Amino acid sequence: MTDALKRLSDEGVAIWLDDLSRKRITSGNLAELIDQSHVVGVTTNPSIFQKAISSGDGYEQQLVDLATRKVTVDEAIRMITTADVRDAADILRPVFDATDGQDGRVSIEVDPRLAHETAPTIAEAKQLAWLVDRPNTLIKIPATKAGLPAITEVIGLGISVNVTLIFSLERYRAVMDAYLAGLEKARERGLDLSKIHSVASFFVSRVDTEIDKRLDVIGTDEAKGLKGKSALANARLAYEAYEEVFGSERWAALDKAQANKQRPLWASTGVKDPAYKDTLYVDDLVAPGTVNTMPEATLEATADHGRITGDTIRGTYDESRAVLDAVAKLGISYDDVVQVLEDEGVDKFEASWNDLLKSTEAELARRTPSEA
């Protein structure tokens, strides 16, 4: 083991685990990762919960109780997932207290079937915050067009938010604008801005997956030479946008009111192409004030052989623009790529949620007491 995870933390990158299950909670594994691997937060999504609950590990008694109560499958899923998030939040509470609320947080996502509906997303976010009832929770809202006004309203109510499924630079700027608008609403309502936190989950690896696929179709030497470069370029330019927005006069007024910056969070950091080093989206996305949420395999790879050499984002902006410009000149539309990725992301989470509904419904039916 190297000290790469400690060095990453020392560079101002918060390490969050992109996974949660009841077994991870009850076995002491989560506490161990916090204690030994510098993990200071946890993210979840519908796919993660689908995998955890479908495994059945640790959920038996709660499923029996829910079946006995004859709850709906939707209610059962919310009872199960919020219980896991609540317990994880309690384990992370010392980190939350030690970092004045910046870290020690657990994210839980609104129902992905609501991704294109603003009012139901707001209602769901309020309900989730009430159900989990922990100050170190982040409610995940997708950065769809319908999600943007929901982000503003939920932040304006004083609920901390993890904005998810951000792929494009234009949409990321809209997310930051929605966050600032929400803080301004909260200030008008007399809320304590220092208690409101947010991260913006900018997805990384999927950008390479989609653009590399298109580069392979083109097949020229120039196209091959651009493979594996777009995701880093996109994320690094997102950090440039973050520096610009949170260096603005608009932000300065909120900063005086003790508001917190919305940190960029690098999501989808597990490398999909085995040709690339497995710590690519960790080693090469280091800058202060960021979060990197890693699947366990990436966390372990970074601990074992990550190369943390300091800030690998600032100073790369011109080079990053040149990469995306070169991709565009080959006829690959950036706007089309990011729209495809957003649509696929929403569809994937909705499909996972539907699979979770089906498997949970079957588990409840199997445990429902007979009337005899």
C-alpha positions as a Python dict, from the first residue, in 0.01 Angstrom:
ca = {
    (1, 'M'): (0, 0, 0),
    (2, 'T'): (112, 354, -75),
    (3, 'D'): (6, 674, 98),
    (4, 'A'): (-172, 785, -220),
    (5, 'L'): (-511, 823, -51),
    (6, 'K'): (-360, 1042, 221),
    (7, 'R'): (-178, 1249, -40),
    (8, 'L'): (-504, 1287, -232),
    (9, 'S'): (-678, 1412, 83),
    (10, 'D'): (-387, 1647, 157),
    (11, 'E'): (-430, 1797, -190),
    (12, 'G'): (-785, 1900, -95),
    (13, 'V'): (-972, 1613, -264),
    (14, 'A'): (-1245, 1458, -50),
    (15, 'I'): (-1261, 1079, -101),
    (16, 'W'): (-1615, 941, -110),
    (17, 'L'): (-1715, 579, -164),
    (18, 'D'): (-1956, 516, -452),
    (19, 'D'): (-2131, 220, -291),
    (20, 'L'): (-2352, 126, 3),
    (21, 'S'): (-2514, -192, 131),
    (22, 'R'): (-2645, -312, 465),
    (23, 'K'): (-2366, -569, 485),
    (24, 'R'): (-2108, -292, 441),
    (25, 'I'): (-2272, -108, 732),
    (26, 'T'): (-2325, -397, 975),
    (27, 'S'): (-1991, -571, 911),
    (28, 'G'): (-1796, -263, 1015),
    (29, 'N'): (-1649, -229, 667),
    (30, 'L'): (-1771, 129, 618),
    (31, 'A'): (-1627, 235, 953),
    (32, 'E'): (-1300, 66, 858),
    (33, 'L'): (-1281, 252, 526),
    (34, 'I'): (-1337, 581, 711),
    (35, 'D'): (-1070, 494, 965),
    (36, 'Q'): (-807, 347, 732),
    (37, 'S'): (-873, 468, 376),
    (38, 'H'): (-953, 837, 425),
    (39, 'V'): (-1314, 789, 309),
    (40, 'V'): (-1520, 1089, 421),
    (41, 'G'): (-1850, 1038, 236),
    (42, 'V'): (-2078, 790, 58),
    (43, 'T'): (-2282, 817, -260),
    (44, 'T'): (-2564, 590, -369),
    (45, 'N'): (-2777, 560, -681),
    (46, 'P'): (-3059, 333, -801),
    (47, 'S'): (-2811, 87, -955),
    (48, 'I'): (-2621, 55, -628),
    (49, 'F'): (-2938, -10, -429),
    (50, 'Q'): (-3067, -257, -686),
    (51, 'K'): (-2747, -460, -655),
    (52, 'A'): (-2740, -441, -274),
    (53, 'I'): (-3102, -529, -205),
    (54, 'S'): (-3122, -797, -474),
    (55, 'S'): (-2833, -976, -303),
    (56, 'G'): (-3061, -1008, 2),
    (57, 'D'): (-2767, -986, 242),
    (58, 'G'): (-2887, -829, 568),
    (59, 'Y'): (-3236, -738, 452),
    (60, 'E'): (-3424, -1056, 553),
    (61, 'Q'): (-3588, -937, 876),
    (62, 'Q'): (-3691, -601, 737),
    (63, 'L'): (-3843, -769, 432),
    (64, 'V'): (-4042, -1003, 660),
    (65, 'D'): (-4167, -706, 864),
    (66, 'L'): (-4262, -507, 555),
    (67, 'A'): (-4442, -807, 402),
    (68, 'T'): (-4632, -861, 727),
    (69, 'R'): (-4741, -497, 721),
    (70, 'K'): (-4852, -541, 357),
    (71, 'V'): (-4683, -220, 247),
    (72, 'T'): (-4661, -127, -121),
    (73, 'V'): (-4342, -210, -303),
    (74, 'D'): (-4261, 162, -343),
    (75, 'E'): (-4294, 216, 31),
    (76, 'A'): (-4084, -94, 102),
    (77, 'I'): (-3799, 32, -114),
    (78, 'R'): (-3804, 371, 54),
    (79, 'M'): (-3807, 214, 401),
    (80, 'I'): (-3512, -9, 311),
    (81, 'T'): (-3298, 252, 134),
    (82, 'T'): (-3356, 531, 386),
    (83, 'A'): (-3268, 293, 670),
    (84, 'D'): (-2932, 222, 504),
    (85, 'V'): (-2866, 590, 440),
    (86, 'R'): (-2963, 683, 798),
    (87, 'D'): (-2729, 420, 944),
    (88, 'A'): (-2444, 523, 714),
    (89, 'A'): (-2502, 887, 808),
    (90, 'D'): (-2472, 798, 1176),
    (91, 'I'): (-2140, 621, 1111),
    (92, 'L'): (-2014, 927, 923),
    (93, 'R'): (-2144, 1179, 1177),
    (94, 'P'): (-1803, 1232, 1348),
    (95, 'V'): (-1655, 1328, 1009),
    (96, 'F'): (-1947, 1565, 949),
    (97, 'D'): (-1889, 1732, 1286),
    (98, 'A'): (-1510, 1751, 1239),
    (99, 'T'): (-1540, 1914, 894),
    (100, 'D'): (-1815, 2158, 994),
    (101, 'G'): (-2064, 1982, 768),
    (102, 'Q'): (-1858, 1978, 450),
    (103, 'D'): (-1796, 1603, 449),
    (104, 'G'): (-1932, 1304, 640),
    (105, 'R'): (-2227, 1300, 403),
    (106, 'V'): (-2442, 1029, 246),
    (107, 'S'): (-2640, 1085, -77),
    (108, 'I'): (-2977, 938, -166),
    (109, 'E'): (-3149, 991, -500),
    (110, 'V'): (-3503, 1098, -580),
    (111, 'D'): (-3709, 842, -770),
    (112, 'P'): (-3544, 835, -1117),
    (113, 'R'): (-3885, 805, -1282),
    (114, 'L'): (-3935, 1172, -1186),
    (115, 'A'): (-3627, 1296, -1375),
    (116, 'H'): (-3832, 1504, -1620),
    (117, 'E'): (-4088, 1638, -1370),
    (118, 'T'): (-4009, 1941, -1155),
    (119, 'A'): (-4286, 1954, -892),
    (120, 'P'): (-4278, 1580, -806),
    (121, 'T'): (-3898, 1597, -776),
    (122, 'I'): (-3928, 1881, -524),
    (123, 'A'): (-4192, 1689, -327),
    (124, 'E'): (-3982, 1372, -331),
    (125, 'A'): (-3671, 1560, -215),
    (126, 'K'): (-3862, 1707, 80),
    (127, 'Q'): (-4001, 1365, 169),
    (128, 'L'): (-3658, 1198, 155),
    (129, 'A'): (-3501, 1466, 373),
    (130, 'W'): (-3781, 1411, 627),
    (131, 'L'): (-3758, 1032, 611),
    (132, 'V'): (-3381, 1008, 659),
    (133, 'D'): (-3387, 1291, 915),
    (134, 'R'): (-3011, 1338, 938),
    (135, 'P'): (-2831, 1671, 885),
    (136, 'N'): (-2551, 1499, 692),
    (137, 'T'): (-2772, 1378, 407),
    (138, 'L'): (-2754, 1504, 50),
    (139, 'I'): (-3060, 1460, -171),
    (140, 'K'): (-2959, 1369, -526),
    (141, 'I'): (-3145, 1551, -803),
    (142, 'P'): (-3059, 1489, -1170),
    (143, 'A'): (-2935, 1783, -1376),
    (144, 'T'): (-3208, 1746, -1637),
    (145, 'K'): (-3385, 2060, -1760),
    (146, 'A'): (-3674, 1978, -1526),
    (147, 'G'): (-3427, 1917, -1244),
    (148, 'L'): (-3275, 2266, -1255),
    (149, 'P'): (-3572, 2458, -1105),
    (150, 'A'): (-3615, 2174, -855),
    (151, 'I'): (-3254, 2225, -741),
    (152, 'T'): (-3319, 2596, -688),
    (153, 'E'): (-3636, 2536, -487),
    (154, 'V'): (-3493, 2255, -271),
    (155, 'I'): (-3177, 2453, -190),
    (156, 'G'): (-3403, 2750, -118),
    (157, 'L'): (-3581, 2538, 144),
    (158, 'G'): (-3250, 2472, 319),
    (159, 'I'): (-3211, 2111, 200),
    (160, 'S'): (-2858, 2014, 91),
    (161, 'V'): (-2834, 1867, -260),
    (162, 'N'): (-2607, 1646, -467),
    (163, 'V'): (-2678, 1735, -830),
    (164, 'T'): (-2619, 1426, -1043),
    (165, 'L'): (-2586, 1322, -1408),
    (166, 'I'): (-2394, 1628, -1530),
    (167, 'F'): (-2210, 1567, -1857),
    (168, 'S'): (-2187, 1900, -2039),
    (169, 'L'): (-2012, 2226, -1955),
    (170, 'E'): (-2320, 2427, -2049),
    (171, 'R'): (-2542, 2222, -1817),
    (172, 'Y'): (-2284, 2245, -1539),
    (173, 'R'): (-2297, 2624, -1557),
    (174, 'A'): (-2677, 2603, -1540),
    (175, 'V'): (-2643, 2381, -1229),
    (176, 'M'): (-2419, 2634, -1056),
    (177, 'D'): (-2665, 2910, -1148),
    (178, 'A'): (-2951, 2703, -1002),
    (179, 'Y'): (-2753, 2657, -681),
    (180, 'L'): (-2678, 3028, -644),
    (181, 'A'): (-3043, 3111, -714),
    (182, 'G'): (-3142, 2864, -443),
    (183, 'L'): (-2905, 3023, -194),
    (184, 'E'): (-3051, 3364, -278),
    (185, 'K'): (-3400, 3226, -209),
    (186, 'A'): (-3280, 3077, 119),
    (187, 'R'): (-3130, 3412, 218),
    (188, 'E'): (-3459, 3587, 142),
    (189, 'R'): (-3633, 3335, 369),
    (190, 'G'): (-3392, 3412, 650),
    (191, 'L'): (-3228, 3068, 649),
    (192, 'D'): (-2873, 3006, 773),
    (193, 'L'): (-2672, 2966, 453),
    (194, 'S'): (-2378, 2812, 639),
    (195, 'K'): (-2590, 2499, 696),
    (196, 'I'): (-2667, 2444, 325),
    (197, 'H'): (-2420, 2234, 126),
    (198, 'S'): (-2409, 2101, -228),
    (199, 'V'): (-2190, 1905, -468),
    (200, 'A'): (-2223, 1889, -845),
    (201, 'S'): (-2160, 1538, -978),
    (202, 'F'): (-1979, 1575, -1310),
    (203, 'F'): (-1956, 1236, -1483),
    (204, 'V'): (-1620, 1140, -1626),
    (205, 'S'): (-1555, 791, -1769),
    (206, 'R'): (-1872, 768, -1974),
    (207, 'V'): (-1755, 1065, -2183),
    (208, 'D'): (-1450, 867, -2296),
    (209, 'T'): (-1662, 558, -2357),
    (210, 'E'): (-1895, 744, -2595),
    (211, 'I'): (-1637, 959, -2773),
    (212, 'D'): (-1382, 675, -2805),
    (213, 'K'): (-1651, 463, -2969),
    (214, 'R'): (-1702, 736, -3230),
    (215, 'L'): (-1327, 784, -3274),
    (216, 'D'): (-1293, 410, -3345),
    (217, 'V'): (-1550, 441, -3624),
    (218, 'I'): (-1345, 721, -3783),
    (219, 'G'): (-1037, 504, -3742),
    (220, 'T'): (-765, 747, -3861),
    (221, 'D'): (-434, 788, -3678),
    (222, 'E'): (-548, 1131, -3562),
    (223, 'A'): (-869, 983, -3423),
    (224, 'K'): (-682, 702, -3246),
    (225, 'G'): (-445, 957, -3094),
    (226, 'L'): (-736, 1137, -2928),
    (227, 'K'): (-872, 830, -2750),
    (228, 'G'): (-884, 850, -2372),
    (229, 'K'): (-841, 1228, -2361),
    (230, 'S'): (-1191, 1375, -2385),
    (231, 'A'): (-1320, 1288, -2037),
    (232, 'L'): (-1027, 1452, -1860),
    (233, 'A'): (-1046, 1757, -2086),
    (234, 'N'): (-1418, 1794, -2019),
    (235, 'A'): (-1379, 1760, -1641),
    (236, 'R'): (-1084, 1998, -1627),
    (237, 'L'): (-1281, 2263, -1815),
    (238, 'A'): (-1564, 2211, -1566),
    (239, 'Y'): (-1321, 2306, -1290),
    (240, 'E'): (-1230, 2620, -1485),
    (241, 'A'): (-1600, 2709, -1494),
    (242, 'Y'): (-1623, 2641, -1118),
    (243, 'E'): (-1334, 2880, -1050),
    (244, 'E'): (-1499, 3145, -1263),
    (245, 'V'): (-1846, 3121, -1105),
    (246, 'F'): (-1718, 3103, -749),
    (247, 'G'): (-1488, 3397, -812),
    (248, 'S'): (-1774, 3620, -931),
    (249, 'E'): (-1934, 3922, -764),
    (250, 'R'): (-2260, 3729, -734),
    (251, 'W'): (-2084, 3463, -531),
    (252, 'A'): (-1899, 3723, -321),
    (253, 'A'): (-2233, 3854, -189),
    (254, 'L'): (-2339, 3503, -86),
    (255, 'D'): (-1995, 3431, 56),
    (256, 'K'): (-2040, 3728, 290),
    (257, 'A'): (-2361, 3559, 411),
    (258, 'Q'): (-2152, 3249, 505),
    (259, 'A'): (-2266, 3039, 209),
    (260, 'N'): (-2070, 2729, 104),
    (261, 'K'): (-1929, 2672, -242),
    (262, 'Q'): (-2088, 2393, -444),
    (263, 'R'): (-1795, 2156, -487),
    (264, 'P'): (-1735, 1972, -815),
    (265, 'L'): (-1763, 1596, -759),
    (266, 'W'): (-1598, 1361, -1007),
    (267, 'A'): (-1845, 1077, -1063),
    (268, 'S'): (-1815, 765, -1279),
    (269, 'T'): (-1444, 742, -1201),
    (270, 'G'): (-1409, 367, -1257),
    (271, 'V'): (-1213, 316, -1579),
    (272, 'K'): (-1419, 134, -1842),
    (273, 'D'): (-1141, 65, -2096),
    (274, 'P'): (-876, -183, -1972),
    (275, 'A'): (-623, -14, -2200),
    (276, 'Y'): (-617, 285, -1962),
    (277, 'K'): (-457, 291, -1618),
    (278, 'D'): (-718, 205, -1357),
    (279, 'T'): (-648, 521, -1154),
    (280, 'L'): (-665, 758, -1455),
    (281, 'Y'): (-968, 955, -1334),
    (282, 'V'): (-819, 995, -987),
    (283, 'D'): (-453, 1073, -1056),
    (284, 'D'): (-532, 1321, -1333),
    (285, 'L'): (-822, 1505, -1165),
    (286, 'V'): (-657, 1649, -855),
    (287, 'A'): (-743, 2003, -747),
    (288, 'P'): (-843, 2163, -418),
    (289, 'G'): (-1209, 2180, -321),
    (290, 'T'): (-1315, 1875, -522),
    (291, 'V'): (-1471, 1539, -435),
    (292, 'N'): (-1384, 1210, -603),
    (293, 'T'): (-1644, 939, -549),
    (294, 'M'): (-1490, 601, -625),
    (295, 'P'): (-1622, 248, -657),
    (296, 'E'): (-1435, 20, -418),
    (297, 'A'): (-1212, -126, -693),
    (298, 'T'): (-1089, 223, -785),
    (299, 'L'): (-1037, 311, -418),
    (300, 'E'): (-824, -2, -371),
    (301, 'A'): (-629, 60, -693),
    (302, 'T'): (-552, 416, -586),
    (303, 'A'): (-440, 298, -242),
    (304, 'D'): (-215, 37, -404),
    (305, 'H'): (-53, 223, -693),
    (306, 'G'): (-210, 565, -741),
    (307, 'R'): (30, 842, -846),
    (308, 'I'): (-73, 1164, -676),
    (309, 'T'): (168, 1432, -796),
    (310, 'G'): (-15, 1748, -692),
    (311, 'D'): (-265, 1962, -881),
    (312, 'T'): (-332, 1803, -1223),
    (313, 'I'): (-615, 2034, -1333),
    (314, 'R'): (-517, 2400, -1309),
    (315, 'G'): (-288, 2502, -1593),
    (316, 'T'): (-439, 2248, -1834),
    (317, 'Y'): (-729, 2454, -1968),
    (318, 'D'): (-584, 2553, -2308),
    (319, 'E'): (-469, 2196, -2371),
    (320, 'S'): (-813, 2067, -2269),
    (321, 'R'): (-991, 2303, -2507),
    (322, 'A'): (-758, 2190, -2785),
    (323, 'V'): (-857, 1826, -2723),
    (324, 'L'): (-1230, 1895, -2748),
    (325, 'D'): (-1173, 2119, -3051),
    (326, 'A'): (-979, 1841, -3225),
    (327, 'V'): (-1259, 1593, -3155),
    (328, 'A'): (-1514, 1839, -3296),
    (329, 'K'): (-1306, 1891, -3611),
    (330, 'L'): (-1331, 1517, -3678),
    (331, 'G'): (-1709, 1560, -3699),
    (332, 'I'): (-1801, 1438, -3350),
    (333, 'S'): (-2071, 1661, -3205),
    (334, 'Y'): (-2010, 1746, -2839),
    (335, 'D'): (-2374, 1846, -2794),
    (336, 'D'): (-2493, 1514, -2932),
    (337, 'V'): (-2250, 1316, -2715),
    (338, 'V'): (-2358, 1482, -2389),
    (339, 'Q'): (-2727, 1452, -2473),
    (340, 'V'): (-2688, 1081, -2550),
    (341, 'L'): (-2507, 1036, -2218),
    (342, 'E'): (-2773, 1222, -2020),
    (343, 'D'): (-3053, 1022, -2182),
    (344, 'E'): (-2868, 695, -2122),
    (345, 'G'): (-2794, 792, -1761),
    (346, 'V'): (-3158, 865, -1684),
    (347, 'D'): (-3270, 547, -1864),
    (348, 'K'): (-3013, 333, -1682),
    (349, 'F'): (-3118, 456, -1337),
    (350, 'E'): (-3485, 415, -1423),
    (351, 'A'): (-3422, 60, -1549),
    (352, 'S'): (-3234, -23, -1228),
    (353, 'W'): (-3520, 119, -1024),
    (354, 'N'): (-3773, -88, -1218),
    (355, 'D'): (-3558, -400, -1164),
    (356, 'L'): (-3546, -315, -795),
    (357, 'L'): (-3926, -279, -787),
    (358, 'K'): (-3971, -620, -948),
    (359, 'S'): (-3721, -804, -729),
    (360, 'T'): (-3848, -640, -408),
    (361, 'E'): (-4206, -718, -502),
    (362, 'A'): (-4109, -1084, -547),
    (363, 'E'): (-3924, -1088, -213),
    (364, 'L'): (-4224, -935, -34),
    (365, 'A'): (-4465, -1184, -196),
    (366, 'R'): (-4245, -1474, -85),
    (367, 'R'): (-4260, -1354, 275),
    (368, 'T'): (-4626, -1249, 296),
    (369, 'P'): (-4797, -1455, 567),
    (370, 'S'): (-5080, -1679, 446),
    (371, 'E'): (-5434, -1590, 555),
    (372, 'A'): (-5504, -1945, 668),
}
